[in-house]
Amino acid sequence: MAACHAGLSKVAPGLLRAMLASCFCVLLCASAFSFAGEASQKSSLKYFPVGPIYEYRWKLLELALAHTRDEAADVRLEPFAEDVTQNRGISLLQSGAIDVIALGTNTEREAQMLPVKIDILRGIIGYRVLVIRKADQASIALMDEQALRQQLTFGLNSQWADLAILRANGFTVVTSTNYENLFGMLAGGRFDAFTRGLNEAYLEIEKHKAQFPQLTTEKSKALYFPYPVYFWVRKDNKQLASRIERGLKLALADGSFRRLFESYHAKEIKQLASERRQLIRLANPVLPADTLEPDTRWWWH
């Protein structure tokens, strides 16, 4: 910058303005290049959603990133600290405040974000058991598929992707914007049941049993619909998406993906093998047309 000021008194006013503008442009470009370099060498990735039932998803992402350390810089995973809704999480990913999301797919989400199209939960979240009041177990056990649709009211979070699926399949549904409120609403008789993935229901009943001892998982019925869960990044973050995809494929090839999945879901897989449930298969109208059917062979045939 000192060079830009040297001998300024001897320079014509027009030429002086041009010289100053040139110096400013050089500094601005250098600053922008430095910022871009910092962004490309990001040392941490913020992820969403956060909580015990999502731990497996982020251990799997760690595994995928570990498989690609020789190809790209190492990064640290950090949970997004705020408790936000799924829709808000997607907005924060688009703005850059969150780097990676792990959620189920639908047409709207694939328009908003860039998916890594490898089903990280192998379809298990589409196998849904019902959370109910214990007092209703006997009557629900006697219901057939038609009676479930006609006699039960289901409660769901208004931002869960399975809301549209249940409604499209003829179920009556009421909603809450807060997931935790569903337990109190069910205990208070606001609705009769809500559905949770096989990998979620038992953990959540255990977590809430002190506060809501009258709730349990229903023992005779299950719903199933195809529902892949992907890692998602911003539309323009193709480099990160490519790295995650390579890492997942390497983990599939060496068996570490499957070992991690089975270690986190061993209890549910064992319990499912011992159960005899009436299975009600549902169509999933929110899936993009090119979505592959989940491969459930690791946990269910």
JSON list of C-alpha atoms in Angstrom, two decimals, residues 56-211:
[
{"chain": "A", "resi": 56, "resn": "TYR", "atom": "CA", "xyz": [-25.81, -43.86, 15.03]},
{"chain": "A", "resi": 57, "resn": "ARG", "atom": "CA", "xyz": [-26.22, -41.48, 12.08]},
{"chain": "A", "resi": 58, "resn": "TRP", "atom": "CA", "xyz": [-23.29, -39.34, 13.18]},
{"chain": "A", "resi": 59, "resn": "LYS", "atom": "CA", "xyz": [-21.09, -42.30, 14.09]},
{"chain": "A", "resi": 60, "resn": "LEU", "atom": "CA", "xyz": [-21.69, -43.49, 10.53]},
{"chain": "A", "resi": 61, "resn": "LEU", "atom": "CA", "xyz": [-20.69, -40.08, 9.15]},
{"chain": "A", "resi": 62, "resn": "GLU", "atom": "CA", "xyz": [-17.52, -40.25, 11.27]},
{"chain": "A", "resi": 63, "resn": "LEU", "atom": "CA", "xyz": [-16.84, -43.66, 9.75]},
{"chain": "A", "resi": 64, "resn": "ALA", "atom": "CA", "xyz": [-17.35, -42.38, 6.21]},
{"chain": "A", "resi": 65, "resn": "LEU", "atom": "CA", "xyz": [-15.03, -39.41, 6.78]},
{"chain": "A", "resi": 66, "resn": "ALA", "atom": "CA", "xyz": [-12.40, -41.66, 8.38]},
{"chain": "A", "resi": 67, "resn": "HIS", "atom": "CA", "xyz": [-12.40, -43.79, 5.21]},
{"chain": "A", "resi": 68, "resn": "THR", "atom": "CA", "xyz": [-11.46, -40.74, 3.12]},
{"chain": "A", "resi": 69, "resn": "ARG", "atom": "CA", "xyz": [-8.80, -39.11, 5.28]},
{"chain": "A", "resi": 70, "resn": "ASP", "atom": "CA", "xyz": [-6.13, -39.89, 2.69]},
{"chain": "A", "resi": 71, "resn": "GLU", "atom": "CA", "xyz": [-8.14, -38.00, 0.05]},
{"chain": "A", "resi": 72, "resn": "ALA", "atom": "CA", "xyz": [-9.19, -34.85, 1.97]},
{"chain": "A", "resi": 73, "resn": "ALA", "atom": "CA", "xyz": [-8.49, -32.87, 5.11]},
{"chain": "A", "resi": 74, "resn": "ASP", "atom": "CA", "xyz": [-9.63, -34.29, 8.44]},
{"chain": "A", "resi": 75, "resn": "VAL", "atom": "CA", "xyz": [-12.65, -32.57, 9.98]},
{"chain": "A", "resi": 76, "resn": "ARG", "atom": "CA", "xyz": [-14.33, -32.61, 13.39]},
{"chain": "A", "resi": 77, "resn": "LEU", "atom": "CA", "xyz": [-18.08, -33.14, 13.77]},
{"chain": "A", "resi": 78, "resn": "GLU", "atom": "CA", "xyz": [-19.97, -30.73, 16.02]},
{"chain": "A", "resi": 79, "resn": "PRO", "atom": "CA", "xyz": [-23.67, -30.91, 16.97]},
{"chain": "A", "resi": 80, "resn": "PHE", "atom": "CA", "xyz": [-25.73, -27.86, 16.11]},
{"chain": "A", "resi": 81, "resn": "ALA", "atom": "CA", "xyz": [-26.38, -26.42, 19.55]},
{"chain": "A", "resi": 82, "resn": "GLU", "atom": "CA", "xyz": [-29.88, -24.97, 19.10]},
{"chain": "A", "resi": 83, "resn": "ASP", "atom": "CA", "xyz": [-33.06, -27.05, 19.39]},
{"chain": "A", "resi": 84, "resn": "VAL", "atom": "CA", "xyz": [-34.79, -26.30, 16.08]},
{"chain": "A", "resi": 85, "resn": "THR", "atom": "CA", "xyz": [-37.48, -27.91, 13.95]},
{"chain": "A", "resi": 86, "resn": "GLN", "atom": "CA", "xyz": [-36.66, -29.96, 10.86]},
{"chain": "A", "resi": 87, "resn": "ASN", "atom": "CA", "xyz": [-37.80, -27.18, 8.53]},
{"chain": "A", "resi": 88, "resn": "ARG", "atom": "CA", "xyz": [-35.66, -24.65, 10.40]},
{"chain": "A", "resi": 89, "resn": "GLY", "atom": "CA", "xyz": [-32.71, -27.04, 10.24]},
{"chain": "A", "resi": 90, "resn": "ILE", "atom": "CA", "xyz": [-33.07, -27.24, 6.47]},
{"chain": "A", "resi": 91, "resn": "SER", "atom": "CA", "xyz": [-33.12, -23.43, 6.24]},
{"chain": "A", "resi": 92, "resn": "LEU", "atom": "CA", "xyz": [-29.99, -23.23, 8.40]},
{"chain": "A", "resi": 93, "resn": "LEU", "atom": "CA", "xyz": [-28.24, -25.73, 6.15]},
{"chain": "A", "resi": 94, "resn": "GLN", "atom": "CA", "xyz": [-29.11, -23.63, 3.12]},
{"chain": "A", "resi": 95, "resn": "SER", "atom": "CA", "xyz": [-27.68, -20.54, 4.82]},
{"chain": "A", "resi": 96, "resn": "GLY", "atom": "CA", "xyz": [-24.46, -22.28, 5.85]},
{"chain": "A", "resi": 97, "resn": "ALA", "atom": "CA", "xyz": [-25.02, -22.41, 9.63]},
{"chain": "A", "resi": 98, "resn": "ILE", "atom": "CA", "xyz": [-25.36, -26.23, 9.43]},
{"chain": "A", "resi": 99, "resn": "ASP", "atom": "CA", "xyz": [-23.19, -28.38, 7.15]},
{"chain": "A", "resi": 100, "resn": "VAL", "atom": "CA", "xyz": [-24.79, -31.84, 7.18]},
{"chain": "A", "resi": 101, "resn": "ILE", "atom": "CA", "xyz": [-28.32, -33.07, 7.88]},
{"chain": "A", "resi": 102, "resn": "ALA", "atom": "CA", "xyz": [-29.50, -36.68, 8.19]},
{"chain": "A", "resi": 103, "resn": "LEU", "atom": "CA", "xyz": [-33.22, -37.01, 7.38]},
{"chain": "A", "resi": 104, "resn": "GLY", "atom": "CA", "xyz": [-35.62, -39.03, 5.27]},
{"chain": "A", "resi": 105, "resn": "THR", "atom": "CA", "xyz": [-36.20, -38.08, 1.68]},
{"chain": "A", "resi": 106, "resn": "ASN", "atom": "CA", "xyz": [-39.11, -36.58, -0.19]},
{"chain": "A", "resi": 107, "resn": "THR", "atom": "CA", "xyz": [-39.53, -34.59, -3.39]},
{"chain": "A", "resi": 108, "resn": "GLU", "atom": "CA", "xyz": [-39.48, -31.21, -1.63]},
{"chain": "A", "resi": 109, "resn": "ARG", "atom": "CA", "xyz": [-36.25, -31.94, 0.27]},
{"chain": "A", "resi": 110, "resn": "GLU", "atom": "CA", "xyz": [-34.50, -33.13, -2.88]},
{"chain": "A", "resi": 111, "resn": "ALA", "atom": "CA", "xyz": [-35.34, -29.78, -4.48]},
{"chain": "A", "resi": 112, "resn": "GLN", "atom": "CA", "xyz": [-33.93, -27.86, -1.49]},
{"chain": "A", "resi": 113, "resn": "MET", "atom": "CA", "xyz": [-30.76, -29.80, -0.66]},
{"chain": "A", "resi": 114, "resn": "LEU", "atom": "CA", "xyz": [-28.18, -32.14, -2.18]},
{"chain": "A", "resi": 115, "resn": "PRO", "atom": "CA", "xyz": [-28.67, -35.76, -1.01]},
{"chain": "A", "resi": 116, "resn": "VAL", "atom": "CA", "xyz": [-26.05, -38.48, -0.76]},
{"chain": "A", "resi": 117, "resn": "LYS", "atom": "CA", "xyz": [-28.31, -41.23, -2.07]},
{"chain": "A", "resi": 118, "resn": "ILE", "atom": "CA", "xyz": [-27.19, -44.12, 0.11]},
{"chain": "A", "resi": 119, "resn": "ASP", "atom": "CA", "xyz": [-29.83, -45.19, 2.64]},
{"chain": "A", "resi": 120, "resn": "ILE", "atom": "CA", "xyz": [-28.01, -44.94, 5.95]},
{"chain": "A", "resi": 121, "resn": "LEU", "atom": "CA", "xyz": [-30.76, -46.70, 7.94]},
{"chain": "A", "resi": 122, "resn": "ARG", "atom": "CA", "xyz": [-31.42, -49.55, 5.48]},
{"chain": "A", "resi": 123, "resn": "GLY", "atom": "CA", "xyz": [-35.17, -48.95, 5.62]},
{"chain": "A", "resi": 124, "resn": "ILE", "atom": "CA", "xyz": [-35.51, -49.65, 9.35]},
{"chain": "A", "resi": 125, "resn": "ILE", "atom": "CA", "xyz": [-37.14, -46.29, 10.11]},
{"chain": "A", "resi": 126, "resn": "GLY", "atom": "CA", "xyz": [-39.95, -47.19, 7.69]},
{"chain": "A", "resi": 127, "resn": "TYR", "atom": "CA", "xyz": [-40.92, -50.15, 9.89]},
{"chain": "A", "resi": 128, "resn": "ARG", "atom": "CA", "xyz": [-43.24, -48.36, 12.30]},
{"chain": "A", "resi": 129, "resn": "VAL", "atom": "CA", "xyz": [-44.59, -49.57, 15.61]},
{"chain": "A", "resi": 130, "resn": "LEU", "atom": "CA", "xyz": [-47.29, -47.72, 17.53]},
{"chain": "A", "resi": 131, "resn": "VAL", "atom": "CA", "xyz": [-46.79, -45.89, 20.81]},
{"chain": "A", "resi": 132, "resn": "ILE", "atom": "CA", "xyz": [-50.08, -46.22, 22.73]},
{"chain": "A", "resi": 133, "resn": "ARG", "atom": "CA", "xyz": [-51.64, -46.09, 26.18]},
{"chain": "A", "resi": 134, "resn": "LYS", "atom": "CA", "xyz": [-51.24, -49.47, 27.93]},
{"chain": "A", "resi": 135, "resn": "ALA", "atom": "CA", "xyz": [-54.98, -49.60, 28.62]},
{"chain": "A", "resi": 136, "resn": "ASP", "atom": "CA", "xyz": [-55.71, -49.69, 24.87]},
{"chain": "A", "resi": 137, "resn": "GLN", "atom": "CA", "xyz": [-53.53, -52.69, 24.02]},
{"chain": "A", "resi": 138, "resn": "ALA", "atom": "CA", "xyz": [-56.27, -55.31, 24.15]},
{"chain": "A", "resi": 139, "resn": "SER", "atom": "CA", "xyz": [-58.74, -53.38, 21.98]},
{"chain": "A", "resi": 140, "resn": "ILE", "atom": "CA", "xyz": [-56.11, -52.44, 19.35]},
{"chain": "A", "resi": 141, "resn": "ALA", "atom": "CA", "xyz": [-54.97, -56.07, 19.15]},
{"chain": "A", "resi": 142, "resn": "LEU", "atom": "CA", "xyz": [-58.49, -57.02, 17.97]},
{"chain": "A", "resi": 143, "resn": "MET", "atom": "CA", "xyz": [-58.58, -54.41, 15.18]},
{"chain": "A", "resi": 144, "resn": "ASP", "atom": "CA", "xyz": [-58.01, -55.21, 11.55]},
{"chain": "A", "resi": 145, "resn": "GLU", "atom": "CA", "xyz": [-56.46, -52.81, 9.04]},
{"chain": "A", "resi": 146, "resn": "GLN", "atom": "CA", "xyz": [-59.76, -51.12, 8.24]},
{"chain": "A", "resi": 147, "resn": "ALA", "atom": "CA", "xyz": [-60.57, -50.60, 11.92]},
{"chain": "A", "resi": 148, "resn": "LEU", "atom": "CA", "xyz": [-57.17, -48.96, 12.51]},
{"chain": "A", "resi": 149, "resn": "ARG", "atom": "CA", "xyz": [-58.00, -46.38, 9.88]},
{"chain": "A", "resi": 150, "resn": "GLN", "atom": "CA", "xyz": [-61.58, -45.83, 11.01]},
{"chain": "A", "resi": 151, "resn": "GLN", "atom": "CA", "xyz": [-61.33, -46.01, 14.80]},
{"chain": "A", "resi": 152, "resn": "LEU", "atom": "CA", "xyz": [-57.91, -44.62, 15.73]},
{"chain": "A", "resi": 153, "resn": "THR", "atom": "CA", "xyz": [-56.64, -41.06, 15.62]},
{"chain": "A", "resi": 154, "resn": "PHE", "atom": "CA", "xyz": [-52.89, -40.73, 15.23]},
{"chain": "A", "resi": 155, "resn": "GLY", "atom": "CA", "xyz": [-50.67, -37.91, 16.46]},
{"chain": "A", "resi": 156, "resn": "LEU", "atom": "CA", "xyz": [-47.59, -36.76, 14.57]},
{"chain": "A", "resi": 157, "resn": "ASN", "atom": "CA", "xyz": [-45.14, -33.90, 14.50]},
{"chain": "A", "resi": 158, "resn": "SER", "atom": "CA", "xyz": [-46.34, -31.49, 11.83]},
{"chain": "A", "resi": 159, "resn": "GLN", "atom": "CA", "xyz": [-42.92, -31.53, 10.13]},
{"chain": "A", "resi": 160, "resn": "TRP", "atom": "CA", "xyz": [-42.36, -35.29, 10.02]},
{"chain": "A", "resi": 161, "resn": "ALA", "atom": "CA", "xyz": [-42.33, -36.64, 6.49]},
{"chain": "A", "resi": 162, "resn": "ASP", "atom": "CA", "xyz": [-44.62, -39.55, 7.42]},
{"chain": "A", "resi": 163, "resn": "LEU", "atom": "CA", "xyz": [-47.49, -37.13, 8.10]},
{"chain": "A", "resi": 164, "resn": "ALA", "atom": "CA", "xyz": [-48.29, -36.95, 4.38]},
{"chain": "A", "resi": 165, "resn": "ILE", "atom": "CA", "xyz": [-47.81, -40.72, 4.07]},
{"chain": "A", "resi": 166, "resn": "LEU", "atom": "CA", "xyz": [-50.34, -41.62, 6.78]},
{"chain": "A", "resi": 167, "resn": "ARG", "atom": "CA", "xyz": [-52.90, -39.14, 5.50]},
{"chain": "A", "resi": 168, "resn": "ALA", "atom": "CA", "xyz": [-52.50, -40.38, 1.93]},
{"chain": "A", "resi": 169, "resn": "ASN", "atom": "CA", "xyz": [-53.13, -43.92, 3.19]},
{"chain": "A", "resi": 170, "resn": "GLY", "atom": "CA", "xyz": [-56.42, -42.99, 4.84]},
{"chain": "A", "resi": 171, "resn": "PHE", "atom": "CA", "xyz": [-55.41, -42.49, 8.49]},
{"chain": "A", "resi": 172, "resn": "THR", "atom": "CA", "xyz": [-56.82, -39.71, 10.67]},
{"chain": "A", "resi": 173, "resn": "VAL", "atom": "CA", "xyz": [-53.98, -37.57, 12.02]},
{"chain": "A", "resi": 174, "resn": "VAL", "atom": "CA", "xyz": [-53.70, -34.60, 14.40]},
{"chain": "A", "resi": 175, "resn": "THR", "atom": "CA", "xyz": [-50.43, -32.70, 14.69]},
{"chain": "A", "resi": 176, "resn": "SER", "atom": "CA", "xyz": [-48.12, -30.94, 17.11]},
{"chain": "A", "resi": 177, "resn": "THR", "atom": "CA", "xyz": [-45.21, -28.68, 16.24]},
{"chain": "A", "resi": 178, "resn": "ASN", "atom": "CA", "xyz": [-43.25, -30.11, 19.18]},
{"chain": "A", "resi": 179, "resn": "TYR", "atom": "CA", "xyz": [-42.17, -33.75, 19.29]},
{"chain": "A", "resi": 180, "resn": "GLU", "atom": "CA", "xyz": [-41.99, -33.88, 23.11]},
{"chain": "A", "resi": 181, "resn": "ASN", "atom": "CA", "xyz": [-45.60, -32.69, 23.37]},
{"chain": "A", "resi": 182, "resn": "LEU", "atom": "CA", "xyz": [-46.80, -35.87, 21.65]},
{"chain": "A", "resi": 183, "resn": "PHE", "atom": "CA", "xyz": [-46.18, -37.97, 24.76]},
{"chain": "A", "resi": 184, "resn": "GLY", "atom": "CA", "xyz": [-48.30, -35.73, 26.99]},
{"chain": "A", "resi": 185, "resn": "MET", "atom": "CA", "xyz": [-51.01, -35.42, 24.33]},
{"chain": "A", "resi": 186, "resn": "LEU", "atom": "CA", "xyz": [-51.21, -39.21, 23.99]},
{"chain": "A", "resi": 187, "resn": "ALA", "atom": "CA", "xyz": [-51.27, -39.73, 27.77]},
{"chain": "A", "resi": 188, "resn": "GLY", "atom": "CA", "xyz": [-54.01, -37.10, 28.03]},
{"chain": "A", "resi": 189, "resn": "GLY", "atom": "CA", "xyz": [-56.24, -38.75, 25.43]},
{"chain": "A", "resi": 190, "resn": "ARG", "atom": "CA", "xyz": [-55.83, -36.17, 22.65]},
{"chain": "A", "resi": 191, "resn": "PHE", "atom": "CA", "xyz": [-55.23, -39.04, 20.20]},
{"chain": "A", "resi": 192, "resn": "ASP", "atom": "CA", "xyz": [-54.81, -42.84, 20.32]},
{"chain": "A", "resi": 193, "resn": "ALA", "atom": "CA", "xyz": [-51.33, -43.60, 18.97]},
{"chain": "A", "resi": 194, "resn": "PHE", "atom": "CA", "xyz": [-48.30, -42.22, 17.23]},
{"chain": "A", "resi": 195, "resn": "THR", "atom": "CA", "xyz": [-45.90, -44.11, 15.01]},
{"chain": "A", "resi": 196, "resn": "ARG", "atom": "CA", "xyz": [-42.15, -44.38, 15.54]},
{"chain": "A", "resi": 197, "resn": "GLY", "atom": "CA", "xyz": [-39.44, -46.22, 13.66]},
{"chain": "A", "resi": 198, "resn": "LEU", "atom": "CA", "xyz": [-38.38, -49.59, 15.01]},
{"chain": "A", "resi": 199, "resn": "ASN", "atom": "CA", "xyz": [-35.04, -48.01, 15.87]},
{"chain": "A", "resi": 200, "resn": "GLU", "atom": "CA", "xyz": [-36.73, -45.18, 17.80]},
{"chain": "A", "resi": 201, "resn": "ALA", "atom": "CA", "xyz": [-39.81, -46.47, 19.65]},
{"chain": "A", "resi": 202, "resn": "TYR", "atom": "CA", "xyz": [-38.21, -48.58, 22.39]},
{"chain": "A", "resi": 203, "resn": "LEU", "atom": "CA", "xyz": [-35.55, -45.99, 23.17]},
{"chain": "A", "resi": 204, "resn": "GLU", "atom": "CA", "xyz": [-38.17, -43.27, 23.46]},
{"chain": "A", "resi": 205, "resn": "ILE", "atom": "CA", "xyz": [-40.48, -45.30, 25.73]},
{"chain": "A", "resi": 206, "resn": "GLU", "atom": "CA", "xyz": [-37.50, -46.02, 27.99]},
{"chain": "A", "resi": 207, "resn": "LYS", "atom": "CA", "xyz": [-36.57, -42.32, 28.05]},
{"chain": "A", "resi": 208, "resn": "HIS", "atom": "CA", "xyz": [-40.12, -41.19, 28.96]},
{"chain": "A", "resi": 209, "resn": "LYS", "atom": "CA", "xyz": [-41.28, -44.04, 31.21]},
{"chain": "A", "resi": 210, "resn": "ALA", "atom": "CA", "xyz": [-40.79, -42.13, 34.48]},
{"chain": "A", "resi": 211, "resn": "GLN", "atom": "CA", "xyz": [-42.94, -39.23, 33.29]}
]
